[in-house]
Amino acid sequence: RFKPKMRDFSLLILAWMSLLVVLPVIRCNLLVVTVATKETDGFRRFMRSARHFNYTIKVLGRGEPWKGGDYMTTPGGGQKVRLLKAGLQEMKEEDKVILFIDSYDVVFASGPKELLKKFQQTRHKVVFSAETLIWPDRHLEDKHPHFREGKRFLGSGGFIGYVPNLKEMVADWTGEDNDSDQLFFTKIYINPEKRKSINITLDNRCRMFQNLHGSLDEVVLKFEDGQVRARNVLYDTLPVVVHGNGPTKLQINYLSNYIPTVWTFETGCSGCLEDLREYPLVVIGIFIQQPTPFVSVFFESLLKLEYPKNRLKLFIYNQVREIHFITYDMCRQDKDCEYFFSMDIEVVLKNKDTLKILIEQNEPIIAPMITREGRLWTNFWGALSADGYYARSEDYVDIVQGRRVGVWNVPYLTKVYLVKASLLHEELSSNDLFSSGTLDLDMAFCHNARNKGVFMYVTNMHTFGRMLSTENYQMSHLHNDLWQIFENPKDWEERYIHENYTKIMRDKLIETPCPDVYWFPLFSDIGCDHIVQEMENFGQWSGGRNTDTRIQGGYENVPTIDIHMTQINYEKEWQKLLLDYIAPITETMYPGYYTKAQFDLAFVVRYKPDEQPFLRPHHDASTFTINIALNQKVLDYQGGGCRFIRYNCSVEAPRKGWALMHPGRLTHYHEGLRTTAGTRYIAVSFVDP
């Protein structure tokens, strides 16, 4: 049995003594003080998050009339300073730390120990939240101290400090209740003597406070260990307090759907039953009326909607004229249905908050504005002609192009819109809702809604998505979406181009594994898989012989087992790929060379140990060659790669979706290394000017 020596006990005692030195620094001698003259939904949300982390809260101003002004539009908030000054007079503990914070638009993302630790690490006595934008007096901008990194401007919606320092800070307050608290604290902060005397700084990297106004692009949700945090990606910090200041109420509402544990991957929506009205049940009707590209992407986007899945019901209808009435009836017959969300399959919904945004508008019928890439087409009409068809309103172009932003009462909606279920039981209860002479379904619906005096709205206050073009969509291939590079280039790119392609130049992702050989990401995994599957589905692989009737002259000096892009009618699409995605790289890496991306040969090669395992040394008949790895070494095959003989340099572990670009003639004599197991696929293009 182990018997500790006296020396061991001495070390334990020293260790405990060291802890006694540290513990007072992080002990939770913290009081949260807020002003709330009435109990709102936002205040109740604040208190829920505070209770979750066991904060001690003191509320000032209960029952008082609010006289602090509406500082969404004009400065105000002086009433908060008056109440704080009075409240501090009752506090005698000099080592007590006060967090003074707004409550109607604030949630806690972590607990008091973390907050105190971060506060004490600043080595200041008072720390204010920081903002990107200056308010309310822009003329004071030059007087704010500069930081090496971070935000410069003070935010009065949240600050933390010791009682004596806070008392000193508010001692001179004699203002009116509707005076600006922000301006009062700003003038103290920009005064060097007062700033030094009180020992004030800003939380300029958002370690404690995250103000959302002016910083929405910096904030993402971080899911980890059953808790959700707001992460500032600009500074890589995890703020403790999240504040939806200014015009960011919807954003704090969105974040508070998750933070701190409202919804997690482990528990789902833990607060849905408690706050059921925030998430009404929605019936979603999906309408498929013609062959449409990127259908799988459509359903993937539905899965990404930021809305509790147990509050959604989904119905899908395909090429049936009565589908709209049937689906509306599904909502009518469901006593829990509160909204019907109608979507045509060609809608590309990019905004994950669309459904929540539409519901929060609280309009009878409302649509998110969606556009068609590069055109003025949208899913609404601004006016009607005398015979009830399309007419362009004076403000239509301004609305479509975002020069006028708002919620607009319009006479016609199509493709995607939200309807209150109460309308389907009252004004829009008729069985002939989608019938009106020769009008199509959506026109008939809008005609009947207008006749019943029901207003329809479209909102362009957010970017929601776009419409696919279904013209010229061919169904003769295995993966028909591969041919959509002309009709729907944006959607094609998002599906098939590597996610890091757009970062190639900015982040210097182009590698040089061998002299004058450039390596960069091009295809997504799905793009690679679809090309391989398309070729295998076509199935007419060459025999790897010198005689080849597919090429000019009928003789191939260095044959491979392959399928040409021309054989699957993909040569035009492949040239556009080369022109749009390869030519910019070529012109950057080979200065002075400009290509029209013309190619003599473009083909997919298949290497197998028992078929064609390697390719002998050769020059390519090209100005430059593109060689794209279409599957993954180790996972799909063993061996393989490319060796440039003159430089004795090999690329033996090609990355799936990455392209090798190298000169073809004269300098880059190369060979295909032996594939020892599995099947290796590469896409090759011999490009000339």
XYZ file of C-alpha atoms in Angstrom:
689
model
C 0.000 0.000 0.000
C 1.332 3.423 -0.969
C 2.387 5.626 1.948
C 3.047 9.257 1.043
C 6.189 10.809 2.461
C 6.291 14.075 4.387
C 7.723 15.751 1.252
C 4.607 14.704 -0.714
C 2.314 16.302 1.888
C 4.391 19.491 1.722
C 3.940 19.638 -2.039
C 0.175 19.134 -1.646
C -0.025 21.955 0.904
C 1.941 24.263 -1.407
C -0.380 23.358 -4.261
C -3.474 24.179 -2.182
C -1.897 27.457 -1.072
C -1.296 28.400 -4.717
C -4.972 27.711 -5.435
C -5.952 29.988 -2.565
C -4.055 32.756 -4.318
C -5.837 32.117 -7.621
C -9.377 31.450 -6.424
C -10.225 34.998 -5.273
C -9.355 36.221 -8.774
C -12.039 34.092 -10.437
C -14.649 33.867 -7.663
C -18.126 34.842 -8.776
C -18.591 38.131 -6.871
C -20.684 39.374 -9.768
C -24.038 41.118 -9.934
C -25.878 41.681 -13.198
C -27.806 44.953 -13.236
C -30.317 45.825 -15.933
C -33.120 48.318 -16.517
C -36.548 46.961 -17.460
C -39.558 49.197 -16.931
C -41.895 46.491 -18.276
C -41.698 42.759 -18.826
C -41.516 42.008 -22.541
C -40.881 38.798 -24.478
C -37.304 39.949 -24.899
C -36.886 40.470 -21.161
C -38.298 37.019 -20.437
C -35.835 35.541 -22.941
C -32.984 37.405 -21.209
C -34.040 36.077 -17.809
C -34.243 32.498 -19.142
C -30.671 32.644 -20.379
C -29.529 34.264 -17.098
C -31.177 31.537 -15.030
C -29.605 28.877 -17.218
C -26.141 30.084 -16.156
C -27.077 31.012 -12.558
C -26.442 34.747 -12.882
C -27.671 36.948 -10.061
C -29.891 39.665 -11.532
C -30.989 43.027 -10.116
C -33.665 44.806 -12.150
C -33.967 48.588 -11.936
C -36.952 50.689 -12.950
C -39.737 48.104 -12.629
C -43.100 49.810 -12.939
C -41.652 53.178 -13.937
C -42.857 54.769 -17.166
C -40.115 54.695 -19.790
C -38.933 58.227 -20.571
C -35.619 57.312 -22.154
C -36.774 57.937 -25.713
C -36.796 55.709 -28.788
C -33.125 55.440 -29.557
C -33.660 53.269 -32.615
C -34.159 56.592 -34.380
C -32.906 59.246 -31.942
C -30.407 59.185 -29.057
C -31.798 58.426 -25.616
C -31.338 56.133 -22.650
C -30.455 58.692 -19.983
C -33.014 57.119 -17.684
C -30.757 54.054 -17.449
C -27.851 56.179 -16.187
C -30.041 57.839 -13.573
C -31.276 54.478 -12.299
C -27.772 53.006 -12.287
C -26.371 55.971 -10.361
C -29.046 55.592 -7.701
C -28.593 51.839 -7.531
C -24.832 52.095 -7.083
C -25.260 54.317 -4.039
C -26.652 51.334 -2.140
C -23.659 49.131 -2.971
C -20.789 49.211 -0.477
C -18.607 46.216 -1.460
C -15.588 47.642 -3.265
C -14.577 44.288 -4.746
C -18.033 43.630 -6.231
C -18.144 43.508 -10.020
C -21.203 44.908 -11.782
C -22.300 43.874 -15.262
C -24.648 46.580 -16.532
C -26.448 45.338 -19.587
C -29.539 45.878 -21.721
C -32.071 43.072 -21.440
C -34.748 43.327 -24.134
C -32.357 42.276 -26.913
C -29.635 40.394 -25.038
C -28.881 36.735 -24.332
C -26.117 35.103 -22.331
C -24.021 32.518 -24.143
C -21.872 31.470 -21.169
C -21.629 31.762 -17.412
C -20.304 34.263 -14.852
C -16.979 32.506 -14.241
C -15.929 32.848 -17.850
C -17.099 36.461 -17.923
C -15.134 37.361 -14.781
C -12.028 35.590 -16.018
C -12.067 37.484 -19.305
C -12.765 40.766 -17.507
C -9.832 40.328 -15.145
C -7.537 39.384 -18.013
C -8.032 42.887 -19.431
C -6.333 44.368 -16.307
C -8.715 47.318 -16.381
C -11.359 48.389 -13.890
C -14.131 49.130 -16.389
C -14.625 47.461 -19.792
C -17.264 48.595 -22.298
C -18.584 46.647 -25.249
C -17.192 47.816 -28.590
C -18.882 48.651 -31.868
C -17.936 48.903 -35.527
C -20.114 51.994 -36.043
C -19.941 55.263 -34.130
C -23.148 56.633 -32.569
C -24.611 59.185 -32.027
C -22.000 61.853 -32.890
C -19.759 60.961 -35.827
C -17.751 64.140 -35.295
C -16.093 62.471 -32.295
C -14.546 59.714 -34.408
C -11.018 61.145 -34.477
C -10.937 61.459 -30.683
C -11.332 57.719 -30.111
C -8.106 55.877 -29.284
C -6.746 53.523 -31.928
C -6.161 49.807 -31.370
C -3.720 47.610 -33.198
C -6.636 45.260 -33.843
C -10.358 45.414 -33.223
C -13.237 47.844 -32.885
C -12.683 51.459 -31.832
C -16.067 52.744 -30.730
C -17.806 52.448 -27.374
C -21.140 50.673 -26.985
C -23.168 51.676 -23.932
C -25.477 48.655 -24.092
C -23.072 46.594 -22.014
C -20.183 47.246 -19.649
C -18.574 45.613 -16.646
C -16.580 47.110 -13.787
C -15.875 47.439 -10.083
C -18.365 49.357 -7.955
C -16.015 52.246 -6.957
C -14.959 52.859 -10.551
C -18.530 52.786 -11.808
C -19.568 55.227 -9.084
C -16.829 57.597 -10.209
C -17.902 57.192 -13.826
C -21.559 58.164 -13.274
C -20.940 60.706 -10.497
C -21.281 63.684 -12.838
C -24.552 62.585 -14.440
C -27.148 65.348 -14.226
C -28.880 64.792 -17.549
C -32.491 64.230 -18.468
C -34.014 60.797 -18.889
C -34.189 61.212 -22.660
C -30.579 62.374 -23.021
C -28.112 60.021 -24.653
C -26.394 57.519 -22.368
C -24.134 56.548 -25.262
C -22.916 60.124 -25.724
C -22.403 60.562 -21.963
C -20.175 57.484 -21.670
C -18.411 58.236 -24.971
C -17.330 61.682 -23.742
C -15.891 60.110 -20.606
C -14.042 57.501 -22.651
C -12.490 59.938 -25.138
C -11.305 62.187 -22.296
C -7.743 60.899 -21.626
C -7.702 62.024 -17.989
C -11.048 60.431 -17.104
C -10.258 57.307 -19.091
C -7.041 56.887 -17.116
C -8.541 57.818 -13.750
C -11.446 55.381 -14.036
C -9.243 52.859 -15.890
C -11.575 52.248 -18.849
C -10.983 50.164 -21.963
C -13.080 48.520 -24.685
C -13.668 44.854 -25.342
C -12.420 45.525 -28.850
C -12.081 41.872 -29.940
C -15.522 40.827 -28.649
C -14.244 38.415 -26.000
C -17.044 39.379 -23.581
C -19.591 41.387 -25.586
C -20.828 40.895 -29.141
C -22.826 43.787 -30.551
C -24.503 42.635 -33.751
C -25.123 45.991 -35.424
C -22.508 46.447 -38.124
C -21.010 43.034 -37.343
C -23.472 40.467 -38.649
C -20.954 39.003 -41.073
C -18.609 38.286 -38.182
C -20.956 36.071 -36.191
C -21.729 32.385 -36.686
C -23.194 29.718 -34.443
C -20.831 27.214 -32.852
C -22.333 23.884 -31.765
C -20.267 21.978 -29.229
C -20.922 19.565 -26.375
C -24.650 20.229 -26.077
C -24.244 24.005 -25.979
C -24.443 26.666 -28.648
C -22.183 29.711 -28.738
C -21.934 32.739 -30.975
C -18.479 32.746 -32.526
C -16.851 35.888 -33.889
C -15.000 34.568 -36.934
C -13.138 37.848 -37.501
C -11.342 37.651 -34.148
C -11.914 33.938 -33.419
C -13.527 34.700 -30.050
C -16.516 33.358 -28.131
C -18.367 36.299 -26.554
C -20.289 35.739 -23.332
C -23.022 38.320 -23.996
C -24.759 38.717 -27.368
C -26.583 42.000 -27.959
C -28.977 42.643 -30.841
C -28.443 46.379 -30.719
C -29.958 48.831 -33.178
C -31.672 47.283 -36.203
C -30.590 43.689 -35.489
C -33.594 42.425 -33.558
C -34.368 39.692 -36.065
C -30.785 38.535 -35.881
C -30.743 38.269 -32.095
C -34.085 36.462 -32.353
C -32.477 34.015 -34.757
C -29.404 33.464 -32.601
C -31.543 33.019 -29.517
C -33.334 30.136 -31.221
C -30.142 28.257 -30.383
C -28.158 30.102 -27.700
C -27.446 28.782 -25.150
C -29.299 25.442 -25.416
C -32.634 26.328 -27.001
C -31.814 24.022 -29.931
C -28.866 21.654 -30.121
C -28.004 18.636 -32.213
C -28.220 16.515 -29.088
C -31.637 17.614 -27.787
C -33.307 19.270 -30.755
C -35.623 22.172 -29.986
C -35.802 22.123 -26.209
C -37.887 25.312 -25.982
C -40.471 24.605 -28.684
C -43.223 23.479 -26.334
C -42.536 26.404 -24.025
C -42.646 29.002 -26.802
C -44.917 27.263 -29.304
C -46.257 30.487 -30.822
C -42.796 31.401 -32.020
C -42.886 28.371 -34.337
C -46.364 27.862 -35.800
C -46.974 24.646 -37.686
C -46.410 25.100 -41.416
C -47.574 22.856 -44.233
C -45.115 23.037 -47.139
C -46.425 22.169 -50.590
C -43.825 21.337 -53.253
C -45.033 21.477 -56.865
C -43.182 19.716 -59.697
C -44.757 20.525 -63.038
C -41.902 19.915 -65.507
C -38.449 18.284 -65.617
C -36.236 20.483 -63.445
C -32.479 20.559 -62.816
C -30.842 20.317 -59.383
C -33.848 18.729 -57.670
C -31.608 17.099 -55.059
C -30.157 20.526 -54.237
C -33.692 21.858 -53.744
C -34.439 19.276 -51.063
C -31.035 19.784 -49.455
C -31.908 23.486 -49.075
C -35.218 22.540 -47.441
C -33.329 20.515 -44.860
C -31.225 23.577 -44.082
C -34.221 25.773 -43.221
C -33.689 27.160 -39.724
C -37.008 25.997 -38.403
C -37.939 23.125 -36.019
C -38.571 20.117 -38.236
C -41.332 18.893 -35.931
C -43.263 22.077 -36.833
C -43.232 21.318 -40.566
C -45.316 18.996 -42.734
C -44.316 18.312 -46.313
C -46.424 17.366 -49.335
C -44.993 16.799 -52.824
C -47.090 16.798 -55.973
C -45.999 16.008 -59.505
C -47.715 17.126 -62.731
C -51.316 17.237 -61.489
C -53.492 20.280 -62.260
C -55.538 20.034 -59.046
C -52.455 19.886 -56.860
C -52.763 23.389 -55.374
C -56.312 22.895 -54.136
C -55.477 19.431 -52.728
C -52.494 20.794 -50.803
C -54.410 23.798 -49.452
C -57.062 21.366 -48.303
C -54.384 19.460 -46.366
C -53.786 22.629 -44.373
C -57.509 23.312 -43.935
C -58.133 19.835 -42.542
C -55.209 19.963 -40.111
C -56.416 21.813 -37.000
C -52.802 22.611 -36.064
C -51.846 24.129 -39.443
C -51.272 27.864 -39.110
C -49.472 28.613 -42.382
C -49.231 27.130 -45.852
C -45.906 27.588 -47.653
C -46.163 27.048 -51.401
C -42.970 26.349 -53.373
C -42.359 25.359 -56.976
C -39.454 22.981 -57.495
C -37.451 25.492 -59.562
C -37.060 27.859 -56.590
C -33.474 28.001 -55.275
C -33.879 29.107 -51.661
C -30.515 30.310 -50.318
C -31.639 32.072 -47.134
C -32.008 29.529 -44.324
C -34.157 31.974 -42.319
C -36.744 32.549 -45.086
C -39.663 30.855 -43.381
C -39.076 32.564 -40.053
C -38.625 35.960 -41.719
C -41.902 35.616 -43.619
C -43.867 34.535 -40.550
C -42.493 37.434 -38.518
C -43.882 39.902 -41.076
C -47.377 38.805 -39.986
C -48.977 39.518 -43.361
C -51.904 37.525 -44.830
C -49.940 36.446 -47.925
C -46.268 37.236 -48.362
C -43.513 36.119 -50.719
C -39.743 36.380 -50.542
C -38.496 38.169 -53.627
C -36.520 35.785 -55.815
C -34.858 36.664 -59.100
C -33.496 34.969 -62.188
C -29.734 35.308 -62.600
C -28.805 38.234 -64.858
C -32.406 39.237 -65.624
C -35.108 41.542 -64.263
C -37.487 38.604 -63.877
C -38.915 38.063 -60.389
C -41.772 36.192 -58.745
C -44.067 39.236 -58.457
C -45.694 41.828 -60.632
C -45.682 45.464 -59.608
C -48.806 46.296 -61.609
C -51.466 44.784 -63.864
C -52.493 45.644 -67.392
C -56.093 46.522 -68.174
C -56.829 42.889 -69.023
C -55.296 41.581 -65.804
C -51.875 40.547 -67.071
C -48.349 41.787 -66.399
C -47.528 45.471 -66.387
C -44.355 47.089 -65.054
C -44.872 49.481 -62.172
C -42.754 52.627 -61.881
C -40.864 51.244 -58.902
C -40.447 47.688 -60.192
C -36.842 48.014 -61.384
C -35.812 49.876 -58.213
C -37.325 47.131 -56.075
C -35.758 44.318 -58.092
C -32.332 45.940 -58.088
C -32.492 46.773 -54.389
C -32.545 50.552 -54.635
C -35.837 50.475 -52.745
C -36.024 47.998 -49.912
C -39.136 47.146 -47.943
C -42.371 45.139 -47.874
C -44.522 45.910 -50.904
C -48.233 45.427 -51.537
C -48.405 43.833 -55.014
C -51.155 42.377 -57.216
C -49.501 39.108 -58.213
C -47.188 36.485 -56.709
C -45.924 33.195 -58.041
C -43.491 30.326 -57.419
C -43.089 30.757 -53.633
C -45.289 32.417 -51.004
C -46.658 31.996 -47.475
C -50.401 32.041 -46.687
C -52.047 32.328 -43.275
C -54.217 29.277 -42.632
C -56.968 31.483 -41.200
C -57.518 32.866 -44.728
C -58.115 29.349 -46.040
C -60.963 28.948 -43.540
C -62.495 32.350 -44.238
C -61.829 34.644 -47.219
C -60.119 31.962 -49.337
C -62.258 28.956 -48.449
C -63.819 28.568 -51.892
C -63.218 25.339 -53.808
C -62.634 27.269 -57.034
C -59.728 29.238 -55.600
C -57.493 28.189 -58.504
C -60.088 28.562 -61.244
C -60.772 31.682 -63.260
C -61.452 31.175 -66.927
C -58.270 30.771 -68.960
C -55.886 32.007 -66.260
C -53.131 29.742 -65.013
C -53.165 28.493 -61.438
C -51.161 31.273 -59.787
C -52.929 34.013 -61.749
C -56.306 32.553 -60.773
C -55.301 32.361 -57.110
C -54.131 35.987 -57.055
C -57.208 37.129 -58.988
C -59.503 35.501 -56.425
C -57.467 36.862 -53.504
C -57.673 40.403 -54.896
C -61.401 40.066 -55.406
C -61.797 39.063 -51.759
C -59.865 42.145 -50.654
C -56.886 40.090 -49.439
C -53.583 41.944 -49.661
C -50.488 40.228 -51.027
C -46.966 41.367 -50.205
C -43.438 40.748 -51.396
C -40.373 41.517 -49.289
C -36.928 42.348 -50.615
C -35.476 43.251 -47.208
C -33.242 40.180 -47.405
C -31.638 38.169 -50.183
C -33.649 34.966 -50.444
C -32.642 33.110 -53.594
C -33.229 32.750 -57.295
C -35.153 30.856 -59.950
C -33.790 28.062 -62.085
C -34.220 28.077 -65.819
C -35.985 24.911 -66.960
C -35.610 25.710 -70.654
C -33.634 23.209 -72.722
C -33.342 20.771 -69.830
C -32.531 17.436 -71.433
C -33.325 14.109 -69.765
C -31.171 11.839 -71.938
C -28.204 11.456 -69.564
C -27.565 9.826 -66.223
C -26.639 13.154 -64.562
C -28.474 15.731 -66.644
C -27.418 18.579 -64.336
C -23.847 18.340 -65.709
C -25.154 19.939 -68.916
C -26.562 23.028 -67.090
C -23.408 25.156 -67.242
C -25.041 27.423 -69.851
C -28.638 27.581 -68.609
C -27.964 27.778 -64.854
C -24.273 28.660 -64.461
C -24.503 29.767 -60.817
C -26.227 26.595 -59.711
C -23.874 24.497 -61.825
C -20.888 26.146 -60.165
C -22.224 25.653 -56.645
C -22.849 21.989 -57.390
C -19.775 21.024 -59.352
C -16.921 23.452 -58.694
C -14.662 22.952 -55.655
C -15.650 25.084 -52.669
C -12.129 26.550 -52.505
C -11.850 27.472 -56.185
C -12.793 31.119 -55.608
C -10.080 31.356 -52.925
C -7.276 30.177 -55.212
C -5.740 33.593 -55.848
C -6.665 35.265 -52.584
C -5.405 32.476 -50.338
C -2.586 31.340 -52.661
C -3.939 27.819 -52.967
C -2.041 27.080 -56.194
C 0.797 24.686 -55.472
C 3.869 23.956 -57.619
C 4.803 20.309 -57.044
C 7.207 20.313 -60.018
C 8.768 23.061 -62.192
C 6.101 24.845 -64.234
C 3.488 22.387 -62.986
C 0.563 23.981 -61.167
C -1.889 22.195 -58.898
C -5.193 23.700 -57.762
C -8.743 22.719 -56.692
C -11.302 22.591 -59.507
C -14.113 20.037 -59.119
C -16.244 19.217 -56.086
C -16.500 15.599 -54.989
C -19.973 15.454 -56.518
C -18.624 16.868 -59.782
C -15.960 14.160 -59.927
C -18.428 11.413 -59.066
C -20.962 12.511 -61.659
C -18.373 12.636 -64.465
C -17.089 9.158 -63.612
C -20.617 7.748 -63.319
C -21.632 9.410 -66.579
C -18.693 7.804 -68.407
C -19.308 4.372 -66.900
C -22.990 4.674 -67.754
C -22.037 5.486 -71.375
C -19.720 2.495 -71.218
C -18.025 2.670 -74.629
C -14.423 2.683 -73.427
C -11.756 2.559 -76.132
C -9.582 -0.514 -76.361
C -6.308 1.333 -75.807
C -5.088 0.580 -79.340
C -3.112 2.846 -81.686
C -5.858 2.761 -84.303
C -8.514 5.260 -83.227
C -11.203 6.470 -85.637
C -12.319 9.125 -83.146
C -9.322 11.371 -83.860
C -8.077 13.108 -86.961
C -5.797 10.790 -88.932
C -7.138 7.748 -87.149
C -3.884 6.958 -85.293
C -3.030 7.524 -81.617
C 0.682 7.329 -80.802
C 0.212 6.941 -77.028
C -3.222 5.336 -76.603
C -5.212 5.109 -73.381
C -8.438 3.408 -72.405
C -10.756 6.390 -72.464
C -14.007 8.056 -73.505
C -13.925 11.398 -75.325
C -16.147 14.284 -74.255
C -17.459 14.395 -77.835
C -18.841 10.865 -77.418
C -21.264 12.022 -74.708
C -21.970 15.377 -76.448
C -20.171 17.323 -73.730
C -17.573 19.190 -75.772
C -19.329 22.609 -75.664
C -19.864 22.393 -71.926
C -16.260 21.271 -71.410
C -14.900 24.187 -73.408
C -16.960 26.608 -71.304
C -15.508 24.968 -68.195
C -11.986 25.497 -69.559
C -12.742 29.077 -70.595
C -14.437 30.108 -67.330
C -12.354 28.210 -64.780
C -9.031 27.191 -66.364
C -8.194 30.181 -68.584
C -8.018 32.679 -65.641
C -5.519 30.405 -63.873
C -3.490 29.907 -67.050
C -3.218 33.622 -67.732
C -2.062 34.228 -64.162
C 0.502 31.448 -63.937
C 1.831 31.808 -67.496
C 2.064 35.624 -67.855
C 1.629 36.894 -71.387
C -0.187 33.773 -72.560
C -3.871 34.109 -73.381
C -5.993 31.133 -74.300
C -9.333 30.695 -76.012
C -9.514 27.252 -74.384
C -9.676 25.445 -77.699
C -8.870 21.776 -77.292
C -7.989 19.012 -79.704
C -8.762 16.279 -77.234
C -10.658 16.099 -73.954
C -11.322 12.707 -72.462
C -11.612 10.626 -69.301
C -8.967 7.923 -68.821
C -9.464 4.744 -66.823
C -6.484 2.946 -65.273
C -6.836 -0.586 -63.865
C -4.135 -3.137 -63.017
C -5.681 -5.775 -65.292
C -6.591 -3.348 -68.088
C -4.203 -0.425 -68.556
C -2.197 0.114 -65.377
C 0.172 2.874 -66.591
C 1.110 5.101 -69.528
C 4.550 5.097 -71.094
C 6.690 8.280 -71.283
C 5.417 10.792 -73.834
C 4.866 14.420 -74.784
C 1.298 15.709 -75.028
C 0.136 17.185 -78.317
C -0.853 20.442 -76.645
C 0.313 23.898 -75.661
C -0.664 22.982 -72.130
C -2.442 20.041 -70.533
C -5.052 19.813 -67.798
C -5.128 16.596 -65.779
C -7.917 16.344 -63.185
C -8.043 13.575 -60.564
C -11.598 12.218 -60.453
C -11.274 9.854 -57.510
C -9.291 9.373 -54.333
C -6.050 7.478 -53.843
C -6.120 4.815 -51.084
C -9.915 4.942 -50.920
C -10.476 4.075 -54.606
C -7.118 2.840 -55.887
C -3.449 2.261 -55.045
C -0.395 3.557 -56.894
C -0.877 5.931 -59.817
C 0.292 9.484 -60.304
C 2.353 11.398 -62.843
C 6.149 11.598 -63.193
C 7.897 14.398 -65.104
C 11.018 12.671 -66.327
C 13.180 15.678 -67.207
C 12.827 16.990 -63.644
C 12.661 13.561 -61.963
C 9.622 14.911 -60.131
C 6.437 12.990 -59.378
C 2.941 13.801 -58.145
C 2.051 10.470 -56.557
C -0.955 11.378 -54.407
C -3.348 13.333 -56.626
C -6.157 14.968 -54.659
C -9.681 14.296 -55.823
C -11.035 17.264 -57.788
C -7.637 18.969 -58.104
C -6.185 19.829 -61.508
C -2.574 19.546 -62.652
C -1.675 22.086 -65.325
C 1.615 21.767 -67.242
C 3.135 22.541 -70.675
C 2.466 19.813 -73.196
C 5.124 19.957 -75.885
C 8.907 20.034 -75.600
C 9.679 20.450 -71.881
C 7.385 18.224 -69.846
C 8.106 14.671 -70.974
C 6.071 12.570 -68.538
C 4.555 9.177 -67.772
C 1.538 7.791 -65.949
C 2.679 5.777 -62.937
C 1.400 2.258 -62.395
C -1.963 1.757 -60.712
C -1.535 -1.342 -58.544
C -5.073 -1.833 -57.214
C -8.578 -0.475 -57.742
C -9.587 1.860 -60.563
C -8.176 5.325 -61.165
C -9.976 7.964 -63.263
C -8.566 11.221 -64.631
C -9.994 13.856 -66.976
C -7.442 15.114 -69.496
C -7.574 18.111 -71.856
C -5.005 18.990 -74.520
C -5.459 22.756 -74.838
C -4.177 24.970 -77.648
C -4.793 28.696 -78.194
